[in-house]
Short mmCIF file of C-alpha atoms and ligand atoms in Angstrom, two decimals:
data_model
loop_
_atom_site.label_atom_id
_atom_site.label_comp_id
_atom_site.label_asym_id
_atom_site.label_seq_id
_atom_site.Cartn_x
_atom_site.Cartn_y
_atom_site.Cartn_z
CA UNK A 3 93.11 20.43 89.54
CA UNK A 4 91.09 23.08 87.71
CA UNK A 5 89.71 24.37 91.06
CA UNK A 6 93.29 24.67 92.46
CA UNK A 7 94.39 26.59 89.38
CA UNK A 8 91.41 28.83 89.71
CA UNK A 9 92.17 29.50 93.43
CA UNK A 10 95.86 30.22 92.68
CA UNK A 11 94.90 32.72 89.96
CA UNK A 12 92.37 34.40 92.26
CA UNK A 13 94.93 34.58 95.03
CA UNK A 14 97.48 36.12 92.70
CA UNK A 15 95.03 38.76 91.58
CA UNK A 16 94.10 39.60 95.16
CA UNK A 17 97.78 39.83 96.11
CA UNK A 18 98.63 42.08 93.17
CA UNK A 19 95.63 44.21 93.87
CA UNK A 20 96.41 44.54 97.59
CA UNK A 21 99.99 45.37 96.67
CA UNK A 22 99.08 48.23 94.44
CA UNK A 23 96.53 49.30 96.94
CA UNK A 24 98.80 49.90 99.87
CA UNK A 25 102.53 50.21 99.71
CA UNK A 26 102.90 51.34 96.05
CA UNK A 27 100.20 53.89 96.25
CA UNK A 28 101.34 55.23 99.56
CA UNK A 29 104.76 55.77 98.08
CA UNK A 30 103.24 57.52 95.10
CA UNK A 31 101.38 59.84 97.37
CA UNK A 32 104.43 60.84 99.39
CA UNK A 33 106.36 61.47 96.11
CA UNK A 34 103.80 63.90 94.81
CA UNK A 35 105.48 67.24 94.45
CA UNK A 36 103.80 70.31 96.03
CA UNK A 37 101.73 72.02 93.39
CA UNK A 38 101.25 75.78 93.98
CA UNK A 39 98.17 77.60 92.81
CA UNK A 40 99.96 80.96 92.97
CA UNK A 41 100.60 82.84 89.75
CA UNK A 42 103.99 82.54 88.05
CA UNK A 43 106.57 85.17 88.90
CA UNK A 44 108.12 86.10 85.58
CA UNK A 45 111.78 86.52 86.25
CA UNK A 46 112.53 87.97 82.82
CA UNK A 47 110.02 90.71 83.51
CA UNK A 48 111.51 91.37 86.91
CA UNK A 49 115.04 91.51 85.45
CA UNK A 50 113.81 94.07 82.92
CA UNK A 51 112.58 96.27 85.76
CA UNK A 52 115.97 96.02 87.49
CA UNK A 53 117.72 96.90 84.21
CA UNK A 54 115.40 99.80 83.59
CA UNK A 55 116.19 101.33 87.05
CA UNK A 56 119.88 101.00 86.55
CA UNK A 57 119.68 102.65 83.09
CA UNK A 58 118.79 106.00 84.79
CA UNK A 59 122.18 105.95 86.49
CA UNK A 60 122.87 105.81 90.26
CA UNK A 61 119.69 106.74 92.15
CA UNK A 62 121.30 109.10 94.59
CA UNK A 63 119.15 111.68 96.30
CA UNK A 64 119.19 115.17 94.84
CA UNK A 65 120.07 113.85 91.35
CA UNK A 66 118.32 113.89 88.08
CA UNK A 67 118.52 110.09 87.78
CA UNK A 68 116.88 109.76 91.16
CA UNK A 69 113.94 112.01 90.07
CA UNK A 70 113.46 110.27 86.70
CA UNK A 71 113.67 106.77 88.22
CA UNK A 72 111.12 107.83 90.94
CA UNK A 73 108.74 108.95 88.18
CA UNK A 74 109.34 105.67 86.31
CA UNK A 75 108.48 103.56 89.44
CA UNK A 76 105.29 105.64 90.07
CA UNK A 77 104.19 105.33 86.41
CA UNK A 78 104.68 101.55 86.49
CA UNK A 79 102.65 101.14 89.68
CA UNK A 80 99.85 103.31 88.20
CA UNK A 81 99.91 101.39 84.97
CA UNK A 82 99.25 98.20 86.90
CA UNK A 83 96.31 99.67 88.87
CA UNK A 84 98.09 100.63 92.10
CA UNK A 85 96.81 103.48 94.16
CA UNK A 86 100.01 105.49 94.57
CA UNK A 87 101.01 107.67 97.52
CA UNK A 88 104.24 109.64 97.78
CA UNK A 89 105.97 111.14 100.73
CA UNK A 90 108.34 114.02 100.05
CA UNK A 91 110.44 115.12 103.00
CA UNK A 92 113.45 117.26 103.63
CA UNK A 93 115.93 115.21 105.58
CA UNK A 94 119.67 115.36 106.42
CA UNK A 95 122.54 113.05 105.73
CA UNK A 96 125.07 112.07 108.35
CA UNK A 97 127.13 115.14 107.62
CA UNK A 98 124.15 117.56 107.54
CA UNK A 99 123.76 117.62 103.78
CA UNK A 100 120.05 118.34 103.03
CA UNK A 101 118.34 115.74 100.91
CA UNK A 102 114.93 115.47 99.25
CA UNK A 103 113.60 112.18 100.35
CA UNK A 104 110.81 110.44 98.29
CA UNK A 105 109.05 107.32 99.62
CA UNK A 106 106.77 105.64 97.00
CA UNK A 107 103.81 103.49 98.12
CA UNK A 108 101.50 101.53 95.90
CA UNK A 109 98.37 99.97 97.37
CA UNK A 110 96.55 97.02 95.78
CA UNK A 111 93.17 95.72 96.91
CA UNK A 112 92.99 99.02 98.68
CA UNK A 113 89.82 98.41 100.74
CA UNK A 114 90.79 95.05 102.19
CA UNK A 115 90.97 94.92 106.01
CA UNK A 116 93.80 92.46 106.18
CA UNK A 117 97.01 94.01 104.69
CA UNK A 118 100.64 92.98 104.19
CA UNK A 119 103.54 95.16 103.23
CA UNK A 120 106.22 94.17 100.81
CA UNK A 121 109.06 96.76 100.91
CA UNK A 122 112.57 97.58 99.71
CA UNK A 123 114.78 100.63 99.38
CA UNK A 124 115.02 102.25 95.96
CA UNK A 125 117.94 104.60 96.47
CA UNK A 126 121.46 103.56 95.55
CA UNK A 127 124.57 104.22 97.68
CA UNK A 128 126.27 107.49 96.82
CA UNK A 129 129.81 106.06 97.53
CA UNK A 130 131.39 102.80 96.47
CA UNK A 131 133.18 102.81 99.78
CA UNK A 132 133.69 99.06 99.87
CA UNK A 133 135.16 98.82 96.41
CA UNK A 134 138.57 97.04 96.09
CA UNK A 135 139.88 100.07 94.16
CA UNK A 136 140.17 103.05 96.49
CA UNK A 137 139.83 105.42 93.56
CA UNK A 138 136.09 104.50 93.44
CA UNK A 139 135.36 105.10 97.09
CA UNK A 140 133.67 108.50 96.46
CA UNK A 141 131.65 107.61 93.35
CA UNK A 142 128.06 106.33 93.42
CA UNK A 143 126.98 102.77 92.58
CA UNK A 144 124.32 101.45 90.25
CA UNK A 145 122.93 99.35 93.08
CA UNK A 146 121.48 96.62 90.74
CA UNK A 147 121.35 94.26 93.59
CA UNK A 148 121.45 96.73 96.49
CA UNK A 149 118.25 98.56 95.74
CA UNK A 150 116.96 97.83 92.21
CA UNK A 151 116.52 94.07 92.73
CA UNK A 152 113.91 94.45 95.56
CA UNK A 153 112.08 97.12 93.55
CA UNK A 154 112.25 94.93 90.47
CA UNK A 155 110.46 92.14 92.43
CA UNK A 156 107.82 94.64 93.60
CA UNK A 157 107.20 95.93 90.07
CA UNK A 158 106.71 92.33 88.87
CA UNK A 159 104.28 91.75 91.78
CA UNK A 160 102.37 94.89 90.61
CA UNK A 161 102.15 93.44 87.11
CA UNK A 162 100.93 90.11 88.60
CA UNK A 163 98.28 91.89 90.66
CA UNK A 164 96.93 93.63 87.55
CA UNK A 165 96.04 90.16 86.25
CA UNK A 166 95.40 88.36 89.54
CA UNK A 167 94.04 90.52 92.35
CA UNK A 168 95.67 89.46 95.63
CA UNK A 169 93.48 87.75 98.24
CA UNK A 170 94.52 90.39 100.86
CA UNK A 171 95.49 94.04 100.66
CA UNK A 172 99.08 94.52 99.61
CA UNK A 173 101.08 97.71 100.01
CA UNK A 174 104.33 97.87 98.05
CA UNK A 175 106.60 100.42 99.77
CA UNK A 176 109.74 101.80 98.21
CA UNK A 177 111.77 103.51 100.93
CA UNK A 178 114.28 106.19 99.93
CA UNK A 179 117.57 107.07 101.58
CA UNK A 180 118.32 103.66 103.15
CA UNK A 181 121.83 103.46 101.82
CA UNK A 182 123.42 106.86 102.60
CA UNK A 183 124.66 105.87 106.06
CA UNK A 184 128.08 107.16 107.08
CA UNK A 185 130.71 106.11 104.58
CA UNK A 186 133.62 103.99 105.73
CA UNK A 187 136.11 106.69 104.81
CA UNK A 188 134.44 109.34 106.99
CA UNK A 189 136.52 110.08 110.06
CA UNK A 190 134.10 112.43 111.84
CA UNK A 191 132.94 109.75 114.19
CA UNK A 192 129.29 110.18 113.35
CA UNK A 193 128.74 106.57 112.31
CA UNK A 194 125.59 105.90 114.29
CA UNK A 195 123.11 103.33 113.03
CA UNK A 196 120.49 106.11 112.61
CA UNK A 197 122.38 107.57 109.66
CA UNK A 198 120.98 104.65 107.64
CA UNK A 199 117.32 103.97 106.73
CA UNK A 200 116.24 107.62 106.65
CA UNK A 201 113.17 107.05 104.43
CA UNK A 202 111.79 104.22 106.56
CA UNK A 203 112.53 106.26 109.72
CA UNK A 204 110.35 109.03 108.23
CA UNK A 205 107.55 106.62 107.31
CA UNK A 206 107.57 105.07 110.77
CA UNK A 207 106.96 108.48 112.29
CA UNK A 208 104.30 109.42 109.62
CA UNK A 209 102.52 106.78 107.70
CA UNK A 210 101.27 107.50 104.15
CA UNK A 211 97.67 107.19 105.38
CA UNK A 212 96.47 108.38 108.79
CA UNK A 213 95.71 105.45 111.07
CA UNK A 214 97.27 103.00 108.65
CA UNK A 215 97.72 99.42 109.97
CA UNK A 216 99.14 96.23 108.48
CA UNK A 217 99.23 92.58 109.70
CA UNK A 218 102.86 92.08 108.77
CA UNK A 219 105.62 93.05 106.35
CA UNK A 220 108.47 91.50 104.37
CA UNK A 221 111.62 93.52 103.50
CA UNK A 222 113.55 92.59 100.36
CA UNK A 223 117.24 93.61 100.38
CA UNK A 224 119.77 92.38 97.90
CA UNK A 225 117.58 89.65 96.33
CA UNK A 226 119.25 89.31 92.97
CA UNK A 227 122.87 88.74 93.57
CA UNK A 228 125.22 85.87 92.69
CA UNK A 229 126.19 83.25 95.29
CA UNK A 230 123.23 84.23 97.44
CA UNK A 231 121.82 82.43 100.43
CA UNK A 232 119.16 83.68 102.82
CA UNK A 233 119.62 82.87 106.56
CA UNK A 234 116.94 83.93 108.99
CA UNK A 235 118.13 87.34 110.02
CA UNK A 236 118.60 87.91 113.83
CA UNK A 237 116.04 90.72 114.50
CA UNK A 238 113.48 89.06 112.19
CA UNK A 239 113.56 85.86 114.33
CA UNK A 240 113.32 87.94 117.48
CA UNK A 241 110.67 90.46 116.43
CA UNK A 242 108.71 88.71 113.58
CA UNK A 243 109.21 84.94 114.21
CA UNK A 244 105.94 83.82 112.54
CA UNK A 245 106.51 85.97 109.41
CA UNK A 246 110.04 84.68 109.10
CA UNK A 247 108.90 81.02 109.47
CA UNK A 248 106.13 81.56 106.88
CA UNK A 249 108.49 83.06 104.30
CA UNK A 250 111.16 80.41 104.75
CA UNK A 251 108.60 77.58 104.71
CA UNK A 252 107.12 78.89 101.50
CA UNK A 253 110.53 79.02 99.86
CA UNK A 254 111.33 75.44 100.97
CA UNK A 255 108.11 73.92 99.80
CA UNK A 256 108.64 75.49 96.37
CA UNK A 257 112.00 73.74 96.18
CA UNK A 258 114.13 76.79 96.93
CA UNK A 259 115.66 75.25 100.08
CA UNK A 260 119.18 75.96 98.69
CA UNK A 261 118.32 79.71 99.09
CA UNK A 262 116.03 79.75 102.11
CA UNK A 263 118.19 78.03 104.69
CA UNK A 264 116.65 77.52 108.22
CA UNK A 265 119.69 78.79 110.08
CA UNK A 266 120.12 82.06 111.99
CA UNK A 267 122.10 84.75 110.24
CA UNK A 268 123.54 87.98 111.76
CA UNK A 269 121.67 91.01 113.19
CA UNK A 270 121.44 93.64 110.48
CA UNK A 271 120.53 97.32 110.70
CA UNK A 272 117.95 97.67 107.97
CA UNK A 273 114.55 99.17 107.10
CA UNK A 274 112.71 96.27 108.90
CA UNK A 275 113.77 97.60 112.28
CA UNK A 276 111.57 100.71 111.77
CA UNK A 277 108.48 98.63 110.98
CA UNK A 278 109.10 96.24 113.91
CA UNK A 279 109.55 99.20 116.19
CA UNK A 280 106.19 100.70 115.18
CA UNK A 281 104.36 97.46 115.78
CA UNK A 282 104.33 95.83 112.32
CA UNK A 283 106.23 92.52 112.46
CA UNK A 284 108.66 92.54 109.52
CA UNK A 285 111.10 89.91 108.31
CA UNK A 286 114.26 90.90 106.45
CA UNK A 287 115.00 88.74 103.38
CA UNK A 288 118.64 89.81 102.91
CA UNK A 289 121.36 87.82 101.15
CA UNK A 290 124.62 86.52 102.48
CA UNK A 291 127.35 85.32 100.13
CA UNK A 292 127.85 81.60 100.02
CA UNK A 293 131.63 82.11 99.62
CA UNK A 294 132.35 85.23 101.64
CA UNK A 295 130.00 84.73 104.62
CA UNK A 296 129.15 88.43 104.84
CA UNK A 297 127.17 90.40 102.24
CA UNK A 298 127.55 89.75 98.49
CA UNK A 299 130.97 90.27 96.98
CA UNK A 300 129.66 93.24 94.92
CA UNK A 301 128.26 94.96 98.04
CA UNK A 302 128.91 98.78 97.91
CA UNK A 303 131.26 98.32 94.99
CA UNK A 304 131.06 99.52 91.29
CA UNK A 305 130.55 95.84 90.46
CA UNK A 306 126.98 96.00 91.82
CA UNK A 307 125.68 96.53 88.34
CA UNK A 308 123.20 94.71 85.97
CA UNK A 309 125.97 92.33 84.70
CA UNK A 310 126.11 90.83 88.20
CA UNK A 311 122.43 90.07 88.62
CA UNK A 312 121.55 86.38 88.98
CA UNK A 313 118.10 85.58 87.68
CA UNK A 314 117.97 82.39 89.69
CA UNK A 315 118.23 84.31 92.95
CA UNK A 316 115.58 86.79 91.70
CA UNK A 317 113.28 84.01 90.71
CA UNK A 318 113.65 82.09 93.98
CA UNK A 319 112.74 85.16 96.07
CA UNK A 320 110.13 86.57 93.67
CA UNK A 321 108.24 83.23 93.46
CA UNK A 322 108.47 82.70 97.19
CA UNK A 323 106.96 86.13 97.96
CA UNK A 324 104.23 85.50 95.40
CA UNK A 325 103.50 82.18 97.17
CA UNK A 326 103.29 83.87 100.57
CA UNK A 327 100.78 86.44 99.25
CA UNK A 328 98.58 84.04 97.33
CA UNK A 329 98.38 81.48 100.13
CA UNK A 330 96.96 84.04 102.47
C1 AHN B 617 124.69 98.31 107.50
O1 AHN B 617 125.61 98.03 106.84
C2 AHN B 617 124.72 99.15 108.75
N1 AHN B 617 123.46 97.86 107.20
C3 AHN B 617 123.23 97.11 106.02
C4 AHN B 617 121.98 97.52 105.49
C5 AHN B 617 122.11 97.68 104.05
C6 AHN B 617 123.00 98.48 103.38
N2 AHN B 617 121.48 97.07 103.17
C7 AHN B 617 121.82 97.45 102.02
N3 AHN B 617 122.82 98.22 102.08
ZN1 ZN B 618 123.70 99.10 100.68
#
């Protein structure tokens, strides 16, 4: 009797132990969340950088606000230990208007061989030509989302790098004159794609450092808007497939799958084309509107201001880019 009881107890113990050893533990392992070792992207800090840019007023070429904001961006990059390069160039708008173009580049971990570029445009559109109110079609926009959001992410990255040197070289490039392409109201017929992205066109022809090379690049465009979703942009899939996969995979493993959707989006004329054409594979992280299908509802309207910035979008993108950089 006693022996049987002993055997039963022993059997129970073995069964329990084996149970906790296999199925339960396995389940636990598969439920473990991904734990990133990348630094935290502080979204309040990034938001403050977006707000600061907007406070100068629209950053339209040949304006005082443009000059002052350019100085501000340079001073922030320097404060965080970036090596800053500037490219000043005399360029022309679609209608021949001369503009003073200013590209701003900040290099971190300057001597590293392996380098990646994070870029965005910093100018804002001179005309709210997509505004529902026609009276606004000739007035400039703040470009909180369209311009300042990408630069806000880059300034926060610079702050992060000042405390956590990146494992590869990182060049943060602010292109000028992306958004002065032929306005919708212009009837001259000169609406070619080459009227957009003037700053990146200039950079593609003349890099900030002679013989400059980079392994790959990520373009940020409208990364702080409401109702945002990021599809894999057409040219990015075609010309920079592994960069695109890398960015979207990073977003998804961090839990931002609602933003980084693995579906193909449209083909968009943007600064990334210039990098791809000069041999640097570049993916465009550019938002679509979950309700509209096209660009964000505030796109090229007076409503693209600081009141319509969504910190959740900014955080999802900022943390994803931080993840990509620090898992190099
Ligand atoms: C065109 O509308 C031709 N390209 C969109 C690129 C863009 C404009 N990104 C921001 N503003
Ligand atoms: Zn724009």
